[in-house]
């Protein structure tokens, strides 16, 4: 059976998967399943999740050269496994014992419920069985998530489809006939109509501004596009179709159609534009203009400037809240964060922050804001419900880039005045490691699955690729002259 990867953004091809509600359900454990590199979204126990009826028999067959188990309970992140932490948490409902290569094991599900399971030998391998009664409701998405089901494993009733809200990427079940309209309106990122499976293409994008060449580049395809003087920041739409990049030397934002690989517009904005960000719904974008103290608002439908918001002295960069209704802007000249109402396009509040706040990112749940401070070489963590400072975390010498991956429990911070990327545990708020990448790291972003971290190293002209689980460099790619900032489709 084909390995299936469900991705909420990128280019999708839809295949009908005829799932028979038979009494015997086969699930292969594929070749190389034991390898950590197989830990992407749906690469183990193919497909990742099954919905079966009460009384059905599920049979796992080990097609991998390594032994495995099928054990009910929750596994663990590969990074925690490497640190020697407890090997998953069995709950005692079922346990296959060792399934050697070529062997099979079966289990009959007699009760309704959601049953996460994992391999005790390779505990980063996790999957889910949802058992339903044809005469009763499937558990709600909220209930399934509370019982350990991963977002892309959530099951819906046959007449409903799974979608992901654009503003927070949370799964919900809606009437199947509504999905196309919700997507067309920009309210949903993607969906998985039962019993269909969406298969992602292998298309990826890693986009970078090349300050030394006045161009932007897509690293994986080595495509370079002419832009303007002193290319600084860039932002890509969630689907990877439209790229915006700021030219600080010409007070311009350039727009590119990344499907066609061509520039489609250049928009004059305020003085010395730096940070640029497209909102999650793809309808507007904000640009921070350092030397005019404003945020330019761009209408993404026609790529026109529609408003300048007076924001404060030396604004630098922007992040939108996952709900798409609020934006946060670093104000370096006043040591604060400006809060902008996205609907009204007005500055509504500020948060005192630290010395020279520079770049920032927000947790996927929208609860915490992480802000890098040039003046003190640290990261401020803000509780957005109270606007209180939780902690300041020392990092390497700035100025800094920062990325909070869509999934996982880490925050990555670069320091252009140093040669390291700092790794912060998002729960304990402690630095748990530093990765030496070369002199002058600045822009950095993980891929949508949060498996790879791409770091632009300005002095070596490389993109360094890091495995986010074991925190090891896996590749170095020549990028061009002075790779400054990075955007990745799905984690822009």
Short mmCIF file of C-alpha atoms in Angstrom, two decimals:
data_model
loop_
_atom_site.label_atom_id
_atom_site.label_comp_id
_atom_site.label_asym_id
_atom_site.label_seq_id
_atom_site.Cartn_x
_atom_site.Cartn_y
_atom_site.Cartn_z
CA UNK A 1 0.00 0.00 0.00
CA UNK A 2 1.25 3.47 -0.83
CA UNK A 3 2.70 5.60 1.91
CA UNK A 4 0.32 8.45 2.46
CA UNK A 5 1.25 11.87 3.74
CA UNK A 6 -1.53 14.23 4.68
CA UNK A 7 -0.37 17.86 4.42
CA UNK A 8 -2.67 20.79 5.13
CA UNK A 9 -0.94 23.03 2.59
CA UNK A 10 0.90 22.39 -0.71
CA UNK A 11 -0.35 20.98 -4.00
CA UNK A 12 -2.94 18.23 -3.54
CA UNK A 13 -4.03 15.27 -5.62
CA UNK A 14 -7.16 13.48 -4.48
CA UNK A 15 -7.45 9.76 -4.74
CA UNK A 16 -10.48 7.71 -3.83
CA UNK A 17 -9.65 5.10 -1.27
CA UNK A 18 -12.26 2.38 -1.21
CA UNK A 19 -12.34 1.42 2.44
CA UNK A 20 -14.41 -1.67 2.92
CA UNK A 21 -16.03 -2.06 6.28
CA UNK A 22 -15.15 -5.74 6.31
CA UNK A 23 -14.64 -7.84 9.40
CA UNK A 24 -10.89 -8.18 8.76
CA UNK A 25 -8.78 -5.02 8.39
CA UNK A 26 -5.13 -5.45 7.26
CA UNK A 27 -2.52 -2.89 8.31
CA UNK A 28 1.03 -3.31 6.98
CA UNK A 29 4.08 -2.27 8.98
CA UNK A 30 6.17 -1.06 6.01
CA UNK A 31 9.79 -1.62 5.13
CA UNK A 32 12.22 0.69 6.97
CA UNK A 33 9.48 1.58 9.46
CA UNK A 34 12.05 1.51 12.27
CA UNK A 35 14.09 4.35 10.75
CA UNK A 36 13.64 7.77 12.47
CA UNK A 37 13.62 9.31 8.99
CA UNK A 38 10.23 7.64 8.49
CA UNK A 39 8.69 9.79 11.20
CA UNK A 40 6.84 12.12 8.83
CA UNK A 41 3.13 12.48 9.17
CA UNK A 42 1.81 9.14 7.93
CA UNK A 43 4.78 6.89 7.25
CA UNK A 44 4.18 4.13 9.80
CA UNK A 45 1.46 1.48 10.06
CA UNK A 46 0.01 2.49 6.69
CA UNK A 47 -2.45 4.22 6.58
CA UNK A 48 -1.91 6.20 9.74
CA UNK A 49 -5.42 5.85 11.11
CA UNK A 50 -8.31 3.45 10.66
CA UNK A 51 -11.96 3.73 11.56
CA UNK A 52 -13.40 0.25 12.17
CA UNK A 53 -16.68 -1.14 13.46
CA UNK A 54 -17.24 -2.90 16.75
CA UNK A 55 -16.33 -6.56 16.26
CA UNK A 56 -13.86 -5.98 13.42
CA UNK A 57 -10.54 -7.84 13.48
CA UNK A 58 -7.43 -5.81 12.67
CA UNK A 59 -4.32 -7.67 11.51
CA UNK A 60 -0.87 -6.08 11.46
CA UNK A 61 1.78 -7.67 9.21
CA UNK A 62 5.44 -6.79 9.66
CA UNK A 63 7.03 -6.07 6.27
CA UNK A 64 10.04 -4.39 7.88
CA UNK A 65 13.40 -6.17 8.45
CA UNK A 66 13.27 -5.04 12.10
CA UNK A 67 10.93 -6.44 14.79
CA UNK A 68 8.02 -4.32 16.04
CA UNK A 69 5.21 -4.29 18.56
CA UNK A 70 1.64 -3.03 18.42
CA UNK A 71 1.02 -1.69 21.93
CA UNK A 72 -1.92 0.42 23.05
CA UNK A 73 -0.97 3.76 24.58
CA UNK A 74 1.05 6.81 23.62
CA UNK A 75 4.57 6.85 22.20
CA UNK A 76 7.03 9.71 22.39
CA UNK A 77 9.00 12.20 20.32
CA UNK A 78 12.20 10.81 18.86
CA UNK A 79 14.17 13.60 20.56
CA UNK A 80 12.96 12.44 23.98
CA UNK A 81 13.83 8.84 23.08
CA UNK A 82 17.39 9.95 22.29
CA UNK A 83 17.59 11.70 25.65
CA UNK A 84 16.82 8.39 27.39
CA UNK A 85 13.39 9.34 28.70
CA UNK A 86 10.65 6.81 29.44
CA UNK A 87 9.87 4.69 26.39
CA UNK A 88 6.26 5.61 25.75
CA UNK A 89 3.24 4.93 27.97
CA UNK A 90 1.39 1.62 27.43
CA UNK A 91 -2.17 1.59 28.79
CA UNK A 92 -2.63 -2.18 28.97
CA UNK A 93 -5.55 -2.56 26.55
CA UNK A 94 -3.64 -4.62 23.98
CA UNK A 95 -0.05 -5.64 23.31
CA UNK A 96 1.18 -7.85 20.49
CA UNK A 97 4.54 -8.67 21.98
CA UNK A 98 7.36 -8.93 19.45
CA UNK A 99 6.20 -9.20 15.82
CA UNK A 100 9.21 -10.49 13.89
CA UNK A 101 9.73 -9.77 10.17
CA UNK A 102 7.13 -11.59 8.10
CA UNK A 103 4.87 -12.31 11.08
CA UNK A 104 1.35 -11.02 11.77
CA UNK A 105 -0.75 -10.29 14.83
CA UNK A 106 -4.49 -9.70 15.13
CA UNK A 107 -6.79 -8.04 17.62
CA UNK A 108 -10.59 -7.88 17.79
CA UNK A 109 -12.02 -4.50 18.84
CA UNK A 110 -15.13 -5.09 20.91
CA UNK A 111 -15.77 -1.60 22.30
CA UNK A 112 -16.38 1.85 20.86
CA UNK A 113 -13.52 4.28 21.45
CA UNK A 114 -10.30 5.82 20.24
CA UNK A 115 -7.26 3.59 20.66
CA UNK A 116 -3.82 5.16 20.11
CA UNK A 117 -0.98 2.66 19.80
CA UNK A 118 2.77 2.61 19.24
CA UNK A 119 5.83 0.38 18.92
CA UNK A 120 7.70 -0.10 22.20
CA UNK A 121 10.91 -0.83 20.28
CA UNK A 122 10.59 2.34 18.18
CA UNK A 123 8.28 4.53 20.32
CA UNK A 124 8.23 7.44 17.88
CA UNK A 125 6.08 5.18 15.67
CA UNK A 126 2.48 6.06 16.66
CA UNK A 127 -0.96 5.42 15.14
CA UNK A 128 -4.65 5.31 16.04
CA UNK A 129 -7.66 3.01 15.69
CA UNK A 130 -11.11 4.59 16.05
CA UNK A 131 -13.84 2.03 16.77
CA UNK A 132 -17.40 3.09 15.96
CA UNK A 133 -20.84 1.59 16.21
CA UNK A 134 -22.72 2.06 12.95
CA UNK A 135 -25.78 3.02 14.97
CA UNK A 136 -23.97 5.55 17.16
CA UNK A 137 -21.98 8.74 16.68
CA UNK A 138 -18.25 8.88 16.06
CA UNK A 139 -16.54 10.75 18.95
CA UNK A 140 -16.23 14.50 18.38
CA UNK A 141 -12.89 15.88 17.16
CA UNK A 142 -12.36 17.49 20.57
CA UNK A 143 -12.99 14.17 22.30
CA UNK A 144 -10.64 12.34 19.94
CA UNK A 145 -7.88 14.91 20.47
CA UNK A 146 -8.28 14.64 24.25
CA UNK A 147 -7.75 10.88 23.98
CA UNK A 148 -4.46 11.20 22.14
CA UNK A 149 -5.55 11.21 18.50
CA UNK A 150 -3.30 13.36 16.31
CA UNK A 151 -5.06 16.15 14.33
CA UNK A 152 -4.72 14.40 10.97
CA UNK A 153 -6.05 11.14 12.44
CA UNK A 154 -9.40 12.59 13.55
CA UNK A 155 -12.31 10.55 12.19
CA UNK A 156 -15.68 11.93 11.07
CA UNK A 157 -19.06 10.30 10.50
CA UNK A 158 -19.51 9.01 6.92
CA UNK A 159 -21.60 11.98 5.82
CA UNK A 160 -19.08 14.48 7.25
CA UNK A 161 -15.60 15.58 6.14
CA UNK A 162 -12.50 16.59 8.03
CA UNK A 163 -11.21 20.14 7.45
CA UNK A 164 -8.64 22.32 9.17
CA UNK A 165 -9.54 25.86 10.16
CA UNK A 166 -7.35 28.41 8.41
CA UNK A 167 -6.87 30.61 11.46
CA UNK A 168 -5.69 27.93 13.90
CA UNK A 169 -5.31 24.71 11.88
CA UNK A 170 -7.62 22.83 14.26
CA UNK A 171 -9.59 19.88 12.85
CA UNK A 172 -13.38 20.02 12.61
CA UNK A 173 -16.02 17.81 10.99
CA UNK A 174 -18.47 19.49 8.60
CA UNK A 175 -21.11 18.34 6.14
CA UNK A 176 -19.30 16.95 3.11
CA UNK A 177 -21.14 19.19 0.66
CA UNK A 178 -19.79 22.27 2.48
CA UNK A 179 -16.09 21.54 2.18
CA UNK A 180 -15.43 23.00 -1.28
CA UNK A 181 -17.14 26.26 -0.39
CA UNK A 182 -15.25 26.57 2.91
CA UNK A 183 -11.97 26.09 1.09
CA UNK A 184 -12.89 28.57 -1.66
CA UNK A 185 -13.69 31.16 1.01
CA UNK A 186 -10.33 30.61 2.66
CA UNK A 187 -11.81 29.25 5.88
CA UNK A 188 -10.32 25.77 5.51
CA UNK A 189 -6.81 24.74 4.55
CA UNK A 190 -7.55 21.24 3.31
CA UNK A 191 -9.91 18.43 3.95
CA UNK A 192 -10.15 14.66 3.92
CA UNK A 193 -13.67 13.66 2.88
CA UNK A 194 -14.52 10.27 4.29
CA UNK A 195 -13.62 7.80 2.82
CA UNK A 196 -11.11 9.69 0.69
CA UNK A 197 -7.44 10.27 1.37
CA UNK A 198 -5.57 13.38 0.24
CA UNK A 199 -2.07 12.63 -0.94
CA UNK A 200 0.46 15.45 -1.02
CA UNK A 201 2.80 15.92 -3.92
CA UNK A 202 6.52 15.95 -3.24
CA UNK A 203 6.63 19.66 -4.00
CA UNK A 204 8.45 21.70 -1.34
CA UNK A 205 9.64 25.28 -1.20
CA UNK A 206 12.48 26.84 0.75
CA UNK A 207 12.65 30.52 -0.16
CA UNK A 208 15.45 32.92 0.75
CA UNK A 209 16.43 36.55 0.19
CA UNK A 210 19.95 36.94 -1.20
CA UNK A 211 21.12 40.37 -0.07
CA UNK A 212 24.39 40.12 -1.96
CA UNK A 213 22.66 39.41 -5.27
CA UNK A 214 19.47 41.54 -5.07
CA UNK A 215 17.46 38.39 -5.72
CA UNK A 216 15.22 35.83 -4.08
CA UNK A 217 15.85 32.14 -4.51
CA UNK A 218 14.02 28.83 -4.14
CA UNK A 219 16.76 26.61 -2.81
CA UNK A 220 15.50 23.12 -3.62
CA UNK A 221 15.02 23.92 -7.32
CA UNK A 222 17.87 26.47 -7.48
CA UNK A 223 15.48 28.98 -9.04
CA UNK A 224 16.59 32.61 -8.68
CA UNK A 225 14.38 35.63 -9.38
CA UNK A 226 15.53 39.22 -9.86
CA UNK A 227 14.18 41.53 -7.15
CA UNK A 228 15.72 44.78 -5.87
CA UNK A 229 18.47 46.38 -3.77
CA UNK A 230 19.06 45.06 -0.25
CA UNK A 231 16.49 42.27 -0.19
CA UNK A 232 15.62 41.74 3.46
CA UNK A 233 12.54 39.80 4.59
CA UNK A 234 10.00 37.66 2.79
CA UNK A 235 6.71 35.87 3.39
CA UNK A 236 4.96 33.18 1.38
CA UNK A 237 1.26 32.34 1.27
CA UNK A 238 0.21 29.15 3.02
CA UNK A 239 -0.14 27.29 -0.27
CA UNK A 240 3.24 28.49 -1.53
CA UNK A 241 1.70 30.30 -4.50
CA UNK A 242 2.52 33.95 -3.77
CA UNK A 243 5.75 35.32 -2.33
CA UNK A 244 6.30 38.85 -0.99
CA UNK A 245 9.82 40.16 -0.40
CA UNK A 246 10.93 43.53 0.96
CA UNK A 247 13.62 45.60 -0.74
CA UNK A 248 14.92 47.92 1.97
CA UNK A 249 17.08 49.75 -0.54
CA UNK A 250 14.20 50.80 -2.79
CA UNK A 251 11.25 51.14 -0.37
CA UNK A 252 9.46 48.44 -2.31
CA UNK A 253 7.80 45.08 -1.77
CA UNK A 254 8.10 42.70 -4.71
CA UNK A 255 5.46 40.04 -5.38
CA UNK A 256 6.20 36.76 -7.16
CA UNK A 257 4.00 34.03 -8.58
CA UNK A 258 5.94 30.97 -7.42
CA UNK A 259 3.94 28.57 -9.58
CA UNK A 260 4.98 30.42 -12.74
CA UNK A 261 8.32 31.50 -11.28
CA UNK A 262 7.99 35.18 -12.17
CA UNK A 263 7.63 38.63 -10.62
CA UNK A 264 4.05 39.88 -10.90
CA UNK A 265 4.14 43.24 -9.10
CA UNK A 266 6.24 45.79 -7.22
CA UNK A 267 4.51 47.92 -4.60
CA UNK A 268 5.92 51.15 -3.15
CA UNK A 269 5.57 51.21 0.63
CA UNK A 270 7.08 53.25 3.48
CA UNK A 271 10.72 54.07 4.10
CA UNK A 272 13.10 51.13 4.63
CA UNK A 273 10.67 48.22 4.68
CA UNK A 274 11.84 45.25 6.73
CA UNK A 275 9.46 42.58 8.01
CA UNK A 276 6.64 41.51 5.69
CA UNK A 277 3.90 39.02 6.57
CA UNK A 278 0.91 37.60 4.70
CA UNK A 279 -2.09 36.91 6.93
CA UNK A 280 -3.25 33.29 7.23
CA UNK A 281 -6.30 33.81 5.02
CA UNK A 282 -4.11 35.23 2.25
CA UNK A 283 -6.22 38.38 1.88
CA UNK A 284 -3.91 41.05 3.29
CA UNK A 285 -0.25 41.53 4.15
CA UNK A 286 1.55 43.87 6.57
CA UNK A 287 4.93 45.53 5.96
CA UNK A 288 6.98 47.13 8.76
CA UNK A 289 8.64 50.36 7.57
CA UNK A 290 11.57 51.16 9.86
CA UNK A 291 12.27 54.76 8.90
CA UNK A 292 8.69 55.95 8.54
CA UNK A 293 7.27 54.39 11.71
CA UNK A 294 4.39 52.78 9.86
CA UNK A 295 2.93 49.46 8.81
CA UNK A 296 1.85 49.30 5.18
CA UNK A 297 -1.27 47.22 4.49
CA UNK A 298 -1.42 45.43 1.14
CA UNK A 299 -4.56 44.03 -0.44
CA UNK A 300 -3.44 40.62 -1.71
CA UNK A 301 -6.26 40.30 -4.24
CA UNK A 302 -4.88 43.12 -6.39
CA UNK A 303 -1.48 43.73 -4.74
CA UNK A 304 -2.32 47.35 -3.94
CA UNK A 305 -1.39 49.50 -0.93
CA UNK A 306 -4.61 50.26 0.95
CA UNK A 307 -3.45 51.90 4.18
CA UNK A 308 -0.50 53.11 6.27
CA UNK A 309 -0.88 52.50 10.02
CA UNK A 310 1.07 54.79 12.36
CA UNK A 311 2.75 52.22 14.58
CA UNK A 312 5.76 53.60 16.49
CA UNK A 313 9.46 54.34 16.21
CA UNK A 314 11.50 51.81 14.18
CA UNK A 315 9.08 48.93 13.64
CA UNK A 316 10.90 45.81 12.52
CA UNK A 317 8.85 42.65 12.07
CA UNK A 318 5.34 41.24 12.29
CA UNK A 319 3.48 38.08 13.24
CA UNK A 320 -0.24 37.38 12.99
CA UNK A 321 -2.14 35.61 15.74
CA UNK A 322 -3.42 32.19 14.58
CA UNK A 323 -6.96 33.60 14.67
CA UNK A 324 -5.97 36.13 11.99
CA UNK A 325 -7.62 38.98 13.88
CA UNK A 326 -4.61 40.44 15.70
CA UNK A 327 -1.07 41.27 14.58
CA UNK A 328 1.98 41.92 16.74
CA UNK A 329 4.77 44.27 15.62
CA UNK A 330 8.19 44.73 17.23
CA UNK A 331 8.91 48.44 17.89
CA UNK A 332 12.68 48.65 18.34
CA UNK A 333 12.77 52.37 19.00
CA UNK A 334 10.34 52.16 21.93
CA UNK A 335 11.16 48.70 23.38
CA UNK A 336 7.63 47.42 22.98
CA UNK A 337 5.25 45.31 20.94
CA UNK A 338 2.45 47.09 19.10
CA UNK A 339 -0.88 45.26 18.83
CA UNK A 340 -2.94 45.84 15.68
CA UNK A 341 -6.62 45.06 15.12
CA UNK A 342 -6.58 43.40 11.69
CA UNK A 343 -10.25 44.11 10.93
CA UNK A 344 -10.09 47.80 11.83
CA UNK A 345 -6.45 48.22 10.71
CA UNK A 346 -5.66 50.21 13.84
CA UNK A 347 -3.05 50.07 16.58
CA UNK A 348 -4.99 49.22 19.74
CA UNK A 349 -2.41 48.49 22.45
CA UNK A 350 1.25 47.94 23.32
CA UNK A 351 3.24 45.50 25.46
CA UNK A 352 6.51 46.63 27.11
CA UNK A 353 9.05 44.02 26.14
CA UNK A 354 12.81 44.53 26.42
CA UNK A 355 15.81 46.16 24.84
CA UNK A 356 15.53 46.51 21.04
CA UNK A 357 12.89 43.85 20.26
CA UNK A 358 13.71 42.48 16.83
CA UNK A 359 12.02 39.34 15.47
CA UNK A 360 9.14 37.36 16.94
CA UNK A 361 6.95 34.30 16.59
CA UNK A 362 3.82 32.93 18.22
CA UNK A 363 2.92 29.46 19.45
CA UNK A 364 0.44 27.54 17.25
CA UNK A 365 -2.21 27.76 19.99
CA UNK A 366 -1.84 31.55 20.13
CA UNK A 367 -1.12 31.59 23.86
CA UNK A 368 2.50 32.76 23.96
CA UNK A 369 4.61 35.26 22.05
CA UNK A 370 8.39 34.78 21.82
CA UNK A 371 10.37 37.96 21.06
CA UNK A 372 14.12 38.28 20.45
CA UNK A 373 15.89 41.29 22.01
CA UNK A 374 19.08 42.62 20.40
CA UNK A 375 20.03 44.81 23.36
CA UNK A 376 20.16 41.97 25.87
CA UNK A 377 20.67 38.90 23.64
CA UNK A 378 17.69 37.09 25.04
CA UNK A 379 14.15 35.98 24.20
CA UNK A 380 11.14 37.41 26.04
CA UNK A 381 8.19 35.05 26.50
CA UNK A 382 4.82 36.79 26.83
CA UNK A 383 1.54 35.30 28.08
CA UNK A 384 -0.88 36.81 25.56
CA UNK A 385 -3.93 36.27 27.78
CA UNK A 386 -2.50 38.65 30.40
CA UNK A 387 0.23 40.41 28.35
CA UNK A 388 2.62 39.57 31.19
CA UNK A 389 6.28 38.66 30.80
CA UNK A 390 6.78 35.01 31.78
CA UNK A 391 10.53 34.72 31.34
CA UNK A 392 13.62 36.00 29.56
CA UNK A 393 15.82 33.29 28.05
CA UNK A 394 19.50 34.07 27.25
CA UNK A 395 20.59 33.08 23.73
CA UNK A 396 23.57 33.73 21.43
CA UNK A 397 24.68 37.11 20.09
CA UNK A 398 22.14 38.90 17.88
CA UNK A 399 20.51 40.18 16.03
CA UNK A 400 18.30 37.11 15.93
CA UNK A 401 15.85 35.12 13.86
CA UNK A 402 13.27 32.90 15.53
CA UNK A 403 10.97 30.06 14.51
CA UNK A 404 8.31 28.12 16.39
CA UNK A 405 7.52 25.01 14.31
CA UNK A 406 3.90 24.06 13.56
CA UNK A 407 4.36 20.86 15.59
CA UNK A 408 6.65 19.73 18.37
CA UNK A 409 7.98 21.23 21.58
CA UNK A 410 10.91 23.40 20.53
CA UNK A 411 11.76 26.97 19.58
CA UNK A 412 14.77 27.75 17.39
CA UNK A 413 16.71 31.04 17.66
CA UNK A 414 19.60 32.15 15.44
CA UNK A 415 22.20 34.80 16.23
CA UNK A 416 23.88 36.61 13.35
CA UNK A 417 26.65 37.85 15.67
CA UNK A 418 27.57 34.26 16.52
CA UNK A 419 27.79 30.86 14.84
CA UNK A 420 25.04 29.00 16.68
CA UNK A 421 21.35 28.20 16.69
CA UNK A 422 19.87 27.99 20.19
CA UNK A 423 17.21 25.37 20.90
CA UNK A 424 14.59 26.19 23.55
CA UNK A 425 12.20 23.69 25.12
CA UNK A 426 8.81 25.36 24.64
CA UNK A 427 7.46 23.89 27.88
CA UNK A 428 10.30 24.35 30.36
CA UNK A 429 11.51 27.55 28.62
CA UNK A 430 15.11 26.40 29.00
CA UNK A 431 17.84 26.28 26.38
CA UNK A 432 18.39 22.56 25.78
CA UNK A 433 21.09 22.81 23.14
CA UNK A 434 23.06 24.89 20.69
CA UNK A 435 23.97 23.83 17.16
CA UNK A 436 27.09 25.28 15.53
CA UNK A 437 26.16 26.07 11.91
CA UNK A 438 28.74 28.64 10.77
CA UNK A 439 29.26 32.36 11.23
CA UNK A 440 26.27 34.64 10.87
CA UNK A 441 23.06 32.56 11.02
CA UNK A 442 19.93 34.68 10.65
CA UNK A 443 16.81 33.49 8.83
CA UNK A 444 15.48 30.09 9.85
CA UNK A 445 12.30 28.07 9.32
CA UNK A 446 11.19 24.47 9.73
CA UNK A 447 9.21 22.62 7.12
CA UNK A 448 5.48 22.14 7.71
CA UNK A 449 6.01 18.73 9.35
CA UNK A 450 8.61 20.28 11.68
CA UNK A 451 11.12 17.58 10.71
CA UNK A 452 13.75 19.81 9.08
CA UNK A 453 15.08 23.22 10.09
CA UNK A 454 16.53 25.40 7.32
CA UNK A 455 19.05 28.03 8.49
CA UNK A 456 20.48 30.82 6.32
CA UNK A 457 24.15 31.33 7.25
CA UNK A 458 25.11 34.74 5.91
CA UNK A 459 28.92 34.48 6.11
CA UNK A 460 29.25 31.02 4.55
CA UNK A 461 26.51 31.57 1.94
CA UNK A 462 24.84 28.29 2.88
CA UNK A 463 21.50 26.93 3.90
CA UNK A 464 22.18 24.47 6.69
CA UNK A 465 19.58 21.71 7.07
CA UNK A 466 19.09 20.34 10.60
CA UNK A 467 17.15 17.28 11.75
CA UNK A 468 14.88 18.78 14.41
CA UNK A 469 14.61 15.57 16.42
CA UNK A 470 18.26 14.68 16.95
CA UNK A 471 19.48 18.27 16.39
CA UNK A 472 22.14 17.22 13.89
CA UNK A 473 23.15 18.86 10.62
CA UNK A 474 22.14 16.60 7.74
CA UNK A 475 22.99 18.78 4.75
CA UNK A 476 24.64 22.02 3.63
CA UNK A 477 23.35 23.68 0.47
CA UNK A 478 25.11 26.55 -1.31
CA UNK A 479 22.50 29.32 -1.49
CA UNK A 480 24.15 32.34 -3.06
CA UNK A 481 25.57 35.59 -1.73
CA UNK A 482 24.36 36.48 1.80
CA UNK A 483 21.22 34.38 2.40
CA UNK A 484 19.40 36.61 4.88
CA UNK A 485 15.83 35.45 5.56
CA UNK A 486 13.88 32.25 4.91
CA UNK A 487 10.24 31.38 4.30
CA UNK A 488 8.82 27.89 3.88
CA UNK A 489 5.42 27.02 2.41
CA UNK A 490 3.22 25.90 5.29
CA UNK A 491 5.36 27.66 7.90
CA UNK A 492 5.73 31.12 6.35
#
